[in-house]
Short mmCIF file of N, CA and C in Angstrom, two decimals:
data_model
loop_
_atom_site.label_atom_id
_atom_site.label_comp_id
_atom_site.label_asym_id
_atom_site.label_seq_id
_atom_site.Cartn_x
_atom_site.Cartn_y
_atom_site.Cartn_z
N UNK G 184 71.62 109.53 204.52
CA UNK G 184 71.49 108.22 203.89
C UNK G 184 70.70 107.32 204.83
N UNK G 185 69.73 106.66 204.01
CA UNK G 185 68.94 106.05 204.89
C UNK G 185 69.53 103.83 205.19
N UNK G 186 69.24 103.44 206.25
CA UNK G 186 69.39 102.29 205.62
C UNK G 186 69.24 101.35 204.85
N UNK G 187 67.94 101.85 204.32
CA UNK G 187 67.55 100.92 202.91
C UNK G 187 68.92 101.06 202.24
N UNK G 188 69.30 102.54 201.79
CA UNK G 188 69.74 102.63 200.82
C UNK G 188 71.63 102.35 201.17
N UNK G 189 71.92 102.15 202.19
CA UNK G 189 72.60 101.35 202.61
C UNK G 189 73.35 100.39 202.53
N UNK G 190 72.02 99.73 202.59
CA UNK G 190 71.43 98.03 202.55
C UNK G 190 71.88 97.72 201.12
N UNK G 191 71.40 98.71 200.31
CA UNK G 191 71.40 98.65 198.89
C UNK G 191 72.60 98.41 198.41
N UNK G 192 73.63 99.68 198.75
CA UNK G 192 74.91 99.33 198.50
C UNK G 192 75.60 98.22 198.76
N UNK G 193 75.47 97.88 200.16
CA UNK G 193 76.36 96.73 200.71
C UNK G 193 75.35 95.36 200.17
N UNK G 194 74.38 94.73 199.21
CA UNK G 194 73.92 94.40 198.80
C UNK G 194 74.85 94.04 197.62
N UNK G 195 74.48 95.24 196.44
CA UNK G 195 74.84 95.21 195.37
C UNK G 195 76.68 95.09 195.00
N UNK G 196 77.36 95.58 196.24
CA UNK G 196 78.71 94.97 196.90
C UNK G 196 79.06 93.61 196.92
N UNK G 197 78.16 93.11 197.40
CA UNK G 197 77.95 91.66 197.90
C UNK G 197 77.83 91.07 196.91
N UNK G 198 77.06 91.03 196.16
CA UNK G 198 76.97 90.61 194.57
C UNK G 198 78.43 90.76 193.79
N UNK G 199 78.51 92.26 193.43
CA UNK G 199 79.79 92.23 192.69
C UNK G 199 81.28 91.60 193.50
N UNK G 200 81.53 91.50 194.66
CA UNK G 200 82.26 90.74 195.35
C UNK G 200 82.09 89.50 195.19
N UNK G 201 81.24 88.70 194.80
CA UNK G 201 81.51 87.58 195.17
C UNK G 201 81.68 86.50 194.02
N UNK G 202 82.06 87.47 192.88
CA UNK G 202 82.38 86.76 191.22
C UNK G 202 83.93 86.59 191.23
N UNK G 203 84.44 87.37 191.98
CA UNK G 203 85.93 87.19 191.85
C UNK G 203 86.73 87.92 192.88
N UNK G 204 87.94 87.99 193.25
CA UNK G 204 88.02 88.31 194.62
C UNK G 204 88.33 89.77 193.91
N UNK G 205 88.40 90.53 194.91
CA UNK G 205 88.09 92.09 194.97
C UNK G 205 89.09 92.73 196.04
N UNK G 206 89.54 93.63 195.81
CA UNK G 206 90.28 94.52 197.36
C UNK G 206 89.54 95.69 197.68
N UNK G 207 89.89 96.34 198.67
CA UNK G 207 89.26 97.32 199.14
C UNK G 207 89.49 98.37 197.74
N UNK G 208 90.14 98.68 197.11
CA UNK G 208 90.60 99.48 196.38
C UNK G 208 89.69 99.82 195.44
N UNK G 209 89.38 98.32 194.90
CA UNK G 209 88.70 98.11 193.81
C UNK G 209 87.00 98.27 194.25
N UNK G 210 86.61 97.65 195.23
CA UNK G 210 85.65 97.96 195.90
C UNK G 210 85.41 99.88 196.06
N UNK G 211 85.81 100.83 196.38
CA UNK G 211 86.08 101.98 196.50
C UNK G 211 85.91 102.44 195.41
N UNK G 212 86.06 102.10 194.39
CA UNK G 212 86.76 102.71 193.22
C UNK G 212 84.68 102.14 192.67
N UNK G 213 84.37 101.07 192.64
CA UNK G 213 83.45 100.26 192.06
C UNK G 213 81.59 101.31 192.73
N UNK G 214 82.27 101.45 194.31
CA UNK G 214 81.06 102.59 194.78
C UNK G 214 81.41 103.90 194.29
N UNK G 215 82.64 104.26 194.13
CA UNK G 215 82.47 105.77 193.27
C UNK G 215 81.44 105.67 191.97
N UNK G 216 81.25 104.80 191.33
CA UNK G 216 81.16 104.64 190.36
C UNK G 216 79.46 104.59 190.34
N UNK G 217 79.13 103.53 191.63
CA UNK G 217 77.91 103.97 191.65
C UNK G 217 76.96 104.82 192.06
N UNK G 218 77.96 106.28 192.23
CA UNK G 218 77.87 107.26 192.93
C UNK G 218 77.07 107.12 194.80
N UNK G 219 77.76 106.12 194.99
CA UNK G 219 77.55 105.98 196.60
C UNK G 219 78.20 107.48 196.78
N UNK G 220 77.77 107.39 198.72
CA UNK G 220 78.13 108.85 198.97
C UNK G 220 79.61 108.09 199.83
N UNK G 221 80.42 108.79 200.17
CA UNK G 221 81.85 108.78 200.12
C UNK G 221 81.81 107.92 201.84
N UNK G 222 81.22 108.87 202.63
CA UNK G 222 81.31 107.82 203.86
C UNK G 222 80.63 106.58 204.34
N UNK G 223 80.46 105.89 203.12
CA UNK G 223 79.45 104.61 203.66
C UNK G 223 81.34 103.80 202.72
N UNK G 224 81.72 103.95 202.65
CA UNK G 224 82.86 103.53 201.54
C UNK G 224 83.67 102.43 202.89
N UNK G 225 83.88 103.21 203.78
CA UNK G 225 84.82 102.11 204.63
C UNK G 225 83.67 101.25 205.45
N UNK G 226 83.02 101.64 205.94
CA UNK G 226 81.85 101.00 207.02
C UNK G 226 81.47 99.70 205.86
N UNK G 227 80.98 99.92 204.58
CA UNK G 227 80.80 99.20 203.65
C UNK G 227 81.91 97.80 203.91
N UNK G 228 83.42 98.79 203.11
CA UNK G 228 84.16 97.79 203.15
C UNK G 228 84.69 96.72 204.24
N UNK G 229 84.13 97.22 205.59
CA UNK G 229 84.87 96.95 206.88
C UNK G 229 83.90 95.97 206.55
N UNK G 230 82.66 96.10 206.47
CA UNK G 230 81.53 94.71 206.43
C UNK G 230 81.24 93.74 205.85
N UNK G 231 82.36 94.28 204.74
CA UNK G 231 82.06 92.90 203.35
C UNK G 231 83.66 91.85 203.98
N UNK G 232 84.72 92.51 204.39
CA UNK G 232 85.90 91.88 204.85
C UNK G 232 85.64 90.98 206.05
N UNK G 233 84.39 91.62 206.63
CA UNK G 233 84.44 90.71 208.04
C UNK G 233 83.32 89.55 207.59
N UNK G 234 82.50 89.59 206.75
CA UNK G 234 81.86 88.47 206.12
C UNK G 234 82.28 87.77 204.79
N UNK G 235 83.82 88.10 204.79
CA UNK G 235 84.37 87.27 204.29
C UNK G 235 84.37 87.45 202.76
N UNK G 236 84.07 88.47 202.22
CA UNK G 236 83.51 88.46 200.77
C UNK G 236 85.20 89.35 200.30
N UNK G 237 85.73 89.92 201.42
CA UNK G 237 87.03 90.71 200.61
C UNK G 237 88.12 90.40 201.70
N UNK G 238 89.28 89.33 201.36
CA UNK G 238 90.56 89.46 202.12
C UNK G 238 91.78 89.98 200.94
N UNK G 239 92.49 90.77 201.84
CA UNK G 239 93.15 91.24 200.65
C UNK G 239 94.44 90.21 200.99
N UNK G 240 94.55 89.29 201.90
CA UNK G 240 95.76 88.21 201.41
C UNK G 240 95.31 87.07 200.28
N UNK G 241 93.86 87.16 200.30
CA UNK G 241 93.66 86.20 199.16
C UNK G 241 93.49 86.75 198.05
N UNK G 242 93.09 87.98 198.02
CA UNK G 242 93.18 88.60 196.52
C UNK G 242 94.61 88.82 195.67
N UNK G 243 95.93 89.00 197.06
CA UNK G 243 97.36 88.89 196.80
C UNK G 243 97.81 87.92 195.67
N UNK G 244 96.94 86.63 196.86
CA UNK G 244 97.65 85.60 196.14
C UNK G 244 97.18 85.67 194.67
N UNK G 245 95.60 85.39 194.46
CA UNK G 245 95.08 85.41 193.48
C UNK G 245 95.46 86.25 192.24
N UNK G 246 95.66 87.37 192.75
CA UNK G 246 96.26 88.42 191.63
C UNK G 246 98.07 87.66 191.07
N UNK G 247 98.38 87.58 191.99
CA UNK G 247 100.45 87.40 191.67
C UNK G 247 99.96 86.17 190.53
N UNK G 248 99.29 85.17 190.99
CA UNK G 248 98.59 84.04 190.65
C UNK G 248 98.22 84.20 189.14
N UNK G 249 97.72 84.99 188.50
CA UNK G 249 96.92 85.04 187.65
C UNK G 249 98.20 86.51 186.86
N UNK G 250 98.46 87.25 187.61
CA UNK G 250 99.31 87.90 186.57
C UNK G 250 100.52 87.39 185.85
N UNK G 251 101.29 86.29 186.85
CA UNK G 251 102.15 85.52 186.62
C UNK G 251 102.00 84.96 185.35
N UNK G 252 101.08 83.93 185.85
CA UNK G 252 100.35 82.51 184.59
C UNK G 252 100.05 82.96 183.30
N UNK G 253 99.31 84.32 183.55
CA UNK G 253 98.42 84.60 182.05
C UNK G 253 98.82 85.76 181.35
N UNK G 254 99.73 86.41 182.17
CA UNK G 254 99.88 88.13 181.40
C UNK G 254 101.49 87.65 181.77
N UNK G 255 102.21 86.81 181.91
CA UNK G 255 103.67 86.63 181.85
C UNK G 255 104.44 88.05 182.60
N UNK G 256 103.79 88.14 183.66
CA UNK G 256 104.34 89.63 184.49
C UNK G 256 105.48 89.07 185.42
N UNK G 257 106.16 90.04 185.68
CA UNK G 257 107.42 89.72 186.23
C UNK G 257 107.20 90.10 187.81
N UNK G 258 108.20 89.47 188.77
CA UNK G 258 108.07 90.42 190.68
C UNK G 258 107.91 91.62 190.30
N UNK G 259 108.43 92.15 189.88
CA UNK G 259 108.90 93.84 190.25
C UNK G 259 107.32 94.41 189.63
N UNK G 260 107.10 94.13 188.40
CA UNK G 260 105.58 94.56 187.84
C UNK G 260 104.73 94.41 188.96
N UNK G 261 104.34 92.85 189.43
CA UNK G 261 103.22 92.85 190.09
C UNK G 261 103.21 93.33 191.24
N UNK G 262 104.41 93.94 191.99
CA UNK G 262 104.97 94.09 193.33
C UNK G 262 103.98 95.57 193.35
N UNK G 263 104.22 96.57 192.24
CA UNK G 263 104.25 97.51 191.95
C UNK G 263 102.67 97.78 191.79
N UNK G 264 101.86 96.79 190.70
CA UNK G 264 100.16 97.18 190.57
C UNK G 264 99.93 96.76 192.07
N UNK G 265 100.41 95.78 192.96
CA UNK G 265 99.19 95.64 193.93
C UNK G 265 99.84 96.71 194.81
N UNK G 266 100.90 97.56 195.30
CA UNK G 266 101.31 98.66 196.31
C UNK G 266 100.15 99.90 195.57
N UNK G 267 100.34 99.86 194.41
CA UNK G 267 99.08 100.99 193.86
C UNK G 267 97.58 100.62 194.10
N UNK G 268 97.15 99.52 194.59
CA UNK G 268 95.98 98.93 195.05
C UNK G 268 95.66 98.81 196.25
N UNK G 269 96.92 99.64 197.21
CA UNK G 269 97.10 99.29 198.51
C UNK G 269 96.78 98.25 199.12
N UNK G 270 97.94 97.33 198.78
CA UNK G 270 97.62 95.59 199.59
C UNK G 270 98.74 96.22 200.53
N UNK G 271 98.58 95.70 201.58
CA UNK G 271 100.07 95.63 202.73
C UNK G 271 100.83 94.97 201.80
N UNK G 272 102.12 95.35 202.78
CA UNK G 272 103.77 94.69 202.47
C UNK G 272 103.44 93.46 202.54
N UNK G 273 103.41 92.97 204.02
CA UNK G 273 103.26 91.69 204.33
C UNK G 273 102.62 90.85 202.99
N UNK G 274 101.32 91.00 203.06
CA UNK G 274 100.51 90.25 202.02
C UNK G 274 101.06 90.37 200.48
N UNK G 275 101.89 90.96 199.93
CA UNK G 275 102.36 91.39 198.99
C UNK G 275 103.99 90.28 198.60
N UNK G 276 104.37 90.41 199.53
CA UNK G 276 105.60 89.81 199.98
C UNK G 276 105.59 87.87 199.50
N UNK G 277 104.49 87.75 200.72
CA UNK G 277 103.94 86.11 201.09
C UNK G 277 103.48 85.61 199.71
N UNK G 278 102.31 86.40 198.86
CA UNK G 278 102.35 85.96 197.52
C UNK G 278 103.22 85.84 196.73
N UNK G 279 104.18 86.85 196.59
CA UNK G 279 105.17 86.64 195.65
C UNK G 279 106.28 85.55 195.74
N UNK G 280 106.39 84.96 197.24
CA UNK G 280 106.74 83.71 197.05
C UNK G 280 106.38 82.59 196.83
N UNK G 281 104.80 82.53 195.91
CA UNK G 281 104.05 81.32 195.86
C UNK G 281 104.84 81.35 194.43
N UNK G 282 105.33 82.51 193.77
CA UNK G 282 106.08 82.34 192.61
C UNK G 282 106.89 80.99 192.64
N UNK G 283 106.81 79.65 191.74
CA UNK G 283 108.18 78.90 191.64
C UNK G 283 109.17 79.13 191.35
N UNK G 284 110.48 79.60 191.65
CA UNK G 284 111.23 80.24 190.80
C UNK G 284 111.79 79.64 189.60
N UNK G 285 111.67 77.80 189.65
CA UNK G 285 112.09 77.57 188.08
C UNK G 285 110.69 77.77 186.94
N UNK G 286 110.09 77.78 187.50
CA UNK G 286 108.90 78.66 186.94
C UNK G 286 109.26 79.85 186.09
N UNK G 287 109.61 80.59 187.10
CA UNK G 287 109.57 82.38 187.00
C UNK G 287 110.98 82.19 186.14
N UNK G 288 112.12 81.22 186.00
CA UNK G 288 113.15 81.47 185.32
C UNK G 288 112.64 80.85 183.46
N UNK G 289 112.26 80.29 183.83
CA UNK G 289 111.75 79.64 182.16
C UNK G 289 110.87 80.29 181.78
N UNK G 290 109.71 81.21 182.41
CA UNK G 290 108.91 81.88 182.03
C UNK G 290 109.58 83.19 181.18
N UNK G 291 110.93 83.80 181.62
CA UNK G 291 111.68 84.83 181.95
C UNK G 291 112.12 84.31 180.44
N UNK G 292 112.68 83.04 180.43
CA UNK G 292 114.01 82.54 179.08
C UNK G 292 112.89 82.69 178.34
N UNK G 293 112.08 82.07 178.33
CA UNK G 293 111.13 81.92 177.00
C UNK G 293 110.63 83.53 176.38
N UNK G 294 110.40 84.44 177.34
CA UNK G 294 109.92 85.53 176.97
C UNK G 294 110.92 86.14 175.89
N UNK G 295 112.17 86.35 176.92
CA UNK G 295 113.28 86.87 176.31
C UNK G 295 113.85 86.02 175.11
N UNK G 296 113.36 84.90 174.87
CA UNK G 296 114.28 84.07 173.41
C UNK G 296 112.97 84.65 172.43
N UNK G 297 112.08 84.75 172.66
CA UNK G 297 110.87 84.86 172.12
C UNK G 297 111.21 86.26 171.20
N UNK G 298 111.51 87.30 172.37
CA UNK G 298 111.64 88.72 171.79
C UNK G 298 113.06 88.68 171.21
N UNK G 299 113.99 88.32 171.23
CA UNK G 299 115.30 88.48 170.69
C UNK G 299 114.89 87.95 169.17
N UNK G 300 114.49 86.65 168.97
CA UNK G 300 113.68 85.74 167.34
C UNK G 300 113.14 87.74 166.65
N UNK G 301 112.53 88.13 167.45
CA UNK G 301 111.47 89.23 166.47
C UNK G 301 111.98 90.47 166.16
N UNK G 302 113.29 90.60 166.74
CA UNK G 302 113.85 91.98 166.57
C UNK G 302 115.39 91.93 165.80
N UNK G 303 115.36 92.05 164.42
CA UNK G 303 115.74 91.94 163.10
C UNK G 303 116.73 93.22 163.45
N UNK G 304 117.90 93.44 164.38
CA UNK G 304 118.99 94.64 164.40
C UNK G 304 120.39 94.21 164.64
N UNK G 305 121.42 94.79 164.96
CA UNK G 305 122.42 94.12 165.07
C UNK G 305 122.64 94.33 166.31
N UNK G 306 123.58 94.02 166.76
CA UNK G 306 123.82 92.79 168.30
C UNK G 306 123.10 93.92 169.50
N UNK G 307 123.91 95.25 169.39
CA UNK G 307 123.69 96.16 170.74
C UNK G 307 122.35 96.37 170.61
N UNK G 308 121.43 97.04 169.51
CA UNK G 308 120.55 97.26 169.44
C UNK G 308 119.72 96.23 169.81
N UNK G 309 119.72 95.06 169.23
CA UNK G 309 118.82 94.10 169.77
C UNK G 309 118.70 93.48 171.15
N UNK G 310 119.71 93.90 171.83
CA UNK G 310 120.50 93.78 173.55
C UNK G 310 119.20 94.76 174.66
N UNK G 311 119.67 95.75 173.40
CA UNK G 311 118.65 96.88 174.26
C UNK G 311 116.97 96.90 174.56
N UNK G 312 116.74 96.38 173.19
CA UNK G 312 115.61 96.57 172.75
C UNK G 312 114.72 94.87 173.95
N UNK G 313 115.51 93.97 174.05
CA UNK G 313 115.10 93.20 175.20
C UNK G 313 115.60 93.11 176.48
N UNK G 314 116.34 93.98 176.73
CA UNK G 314 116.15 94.28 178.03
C UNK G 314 114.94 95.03 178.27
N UNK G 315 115.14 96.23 177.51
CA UNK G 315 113.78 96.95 178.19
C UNK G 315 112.62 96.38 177.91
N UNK G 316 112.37 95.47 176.83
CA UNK G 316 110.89 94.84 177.19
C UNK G 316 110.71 93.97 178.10
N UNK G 317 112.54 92.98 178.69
CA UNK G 317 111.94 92.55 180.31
C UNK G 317 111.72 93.34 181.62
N UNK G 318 112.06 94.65 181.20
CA UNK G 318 112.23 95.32 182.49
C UNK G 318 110.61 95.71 182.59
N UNK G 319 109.96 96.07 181.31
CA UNK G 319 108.78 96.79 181.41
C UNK G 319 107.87 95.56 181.72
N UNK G 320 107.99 94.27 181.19
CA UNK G 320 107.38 92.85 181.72
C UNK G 320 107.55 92.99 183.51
N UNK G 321 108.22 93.83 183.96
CA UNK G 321 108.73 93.51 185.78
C UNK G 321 109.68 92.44 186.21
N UNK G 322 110.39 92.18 185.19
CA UNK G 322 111.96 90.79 185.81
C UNK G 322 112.62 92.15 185.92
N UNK G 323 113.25 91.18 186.77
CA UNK G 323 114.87 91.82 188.02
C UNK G 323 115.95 92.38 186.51
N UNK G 324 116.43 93.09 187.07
CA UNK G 324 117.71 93.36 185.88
C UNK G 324 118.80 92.44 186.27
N UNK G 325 118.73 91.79 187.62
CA UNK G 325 119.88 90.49 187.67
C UNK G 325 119.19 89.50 186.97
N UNK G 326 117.87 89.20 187.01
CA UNK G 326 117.87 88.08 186.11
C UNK G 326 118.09 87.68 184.21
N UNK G 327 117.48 89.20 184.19
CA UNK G 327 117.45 89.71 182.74
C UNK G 327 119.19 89.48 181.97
N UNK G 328 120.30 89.97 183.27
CA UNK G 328 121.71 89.67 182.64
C UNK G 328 121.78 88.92 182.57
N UNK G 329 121.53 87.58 183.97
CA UNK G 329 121.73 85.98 183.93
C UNK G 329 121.26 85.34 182.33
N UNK G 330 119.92 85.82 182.47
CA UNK G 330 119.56 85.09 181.17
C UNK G 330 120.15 85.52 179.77
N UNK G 331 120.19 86.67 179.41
CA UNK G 331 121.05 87.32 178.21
C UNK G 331 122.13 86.65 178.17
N UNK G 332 123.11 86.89 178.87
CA UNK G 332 124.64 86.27 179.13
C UNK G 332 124.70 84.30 178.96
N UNK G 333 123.50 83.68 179.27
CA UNK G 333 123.25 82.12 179.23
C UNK G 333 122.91 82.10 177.85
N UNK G 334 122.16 82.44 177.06
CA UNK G 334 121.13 82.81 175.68
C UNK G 334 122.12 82.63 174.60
N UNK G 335 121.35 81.83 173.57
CA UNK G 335 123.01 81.81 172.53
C UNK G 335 121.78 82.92 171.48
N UNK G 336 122.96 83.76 171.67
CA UNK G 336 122.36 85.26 170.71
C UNK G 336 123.01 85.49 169.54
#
């Protein structure tokens, strides 16, 4: 590999990095794609992180941030996509407490009053049928009882 072509990659990196934040993961995944050759993959990524174009504590936040607000995802969900994206603990952790928790609890009631209104069964069945859609949303199964047990059902 020559450095033009290099150049090229960490170029066209640079570009797609800098529309929205990015992790190494995704970055990796984005040069497979442009059939880069496999060992320019970290040297790449080491160079776009140190010029600032990829931190993966700000992509943390950004992600918890945005899965929270717009896709109504629960801790345990988002805990789970960014460990499969390989963010550290640490950074993983620190975002998830930008969560508010009366936030994350009304976000939680509303979901769950929401789904209990749409599911037309009698009592156990309909018990079941929203738990597991908060569990698969990513809320705690302690919160999921708190709220069931508060809920006039």
């Amino acid at each position: 590999m020559t450095k033009a072509e290099y150049t090229k990659y960490l170029t066209k990196a640079m570009h797609w990095c800098s529309h929205t934040e990015r992790c190494k993961t995704d970055l990796k995944q984005k040069l497979r794609q442009w059939k880069a050759p496999a060992y320019l993959y970290d040297s790449i990524a080491d160079e776009l992180q140190n010029e600032n174009f990829i931190d993966e504590n700000r992509y943390a936040n950004a992600y918890v941030s945005d899965k929270f607000r717009f896709n109504k995802w629960g801790k345990t969900k988002i805990y789970h996509a960014l460990k499969q994206k390989q963010i550290p603990e640490k950074f993983i952790s620190q975002a998830l407490q930008t969560i508010d928790d009366e936030d994350y609890i009304a976000t939680a009631r509303t979901l769950m009053e929401e789904k209990n209104r749409q599911i037309d069964d009698e009592y156990q069945k309909r018990k079941q049928k929203v738990f597991r859609f908060m569990a698969t949303r990513g809320f705690e199964t302690g919160i999921i009882f708190d709220l069931w047990d508060n809920m006039e059902v």
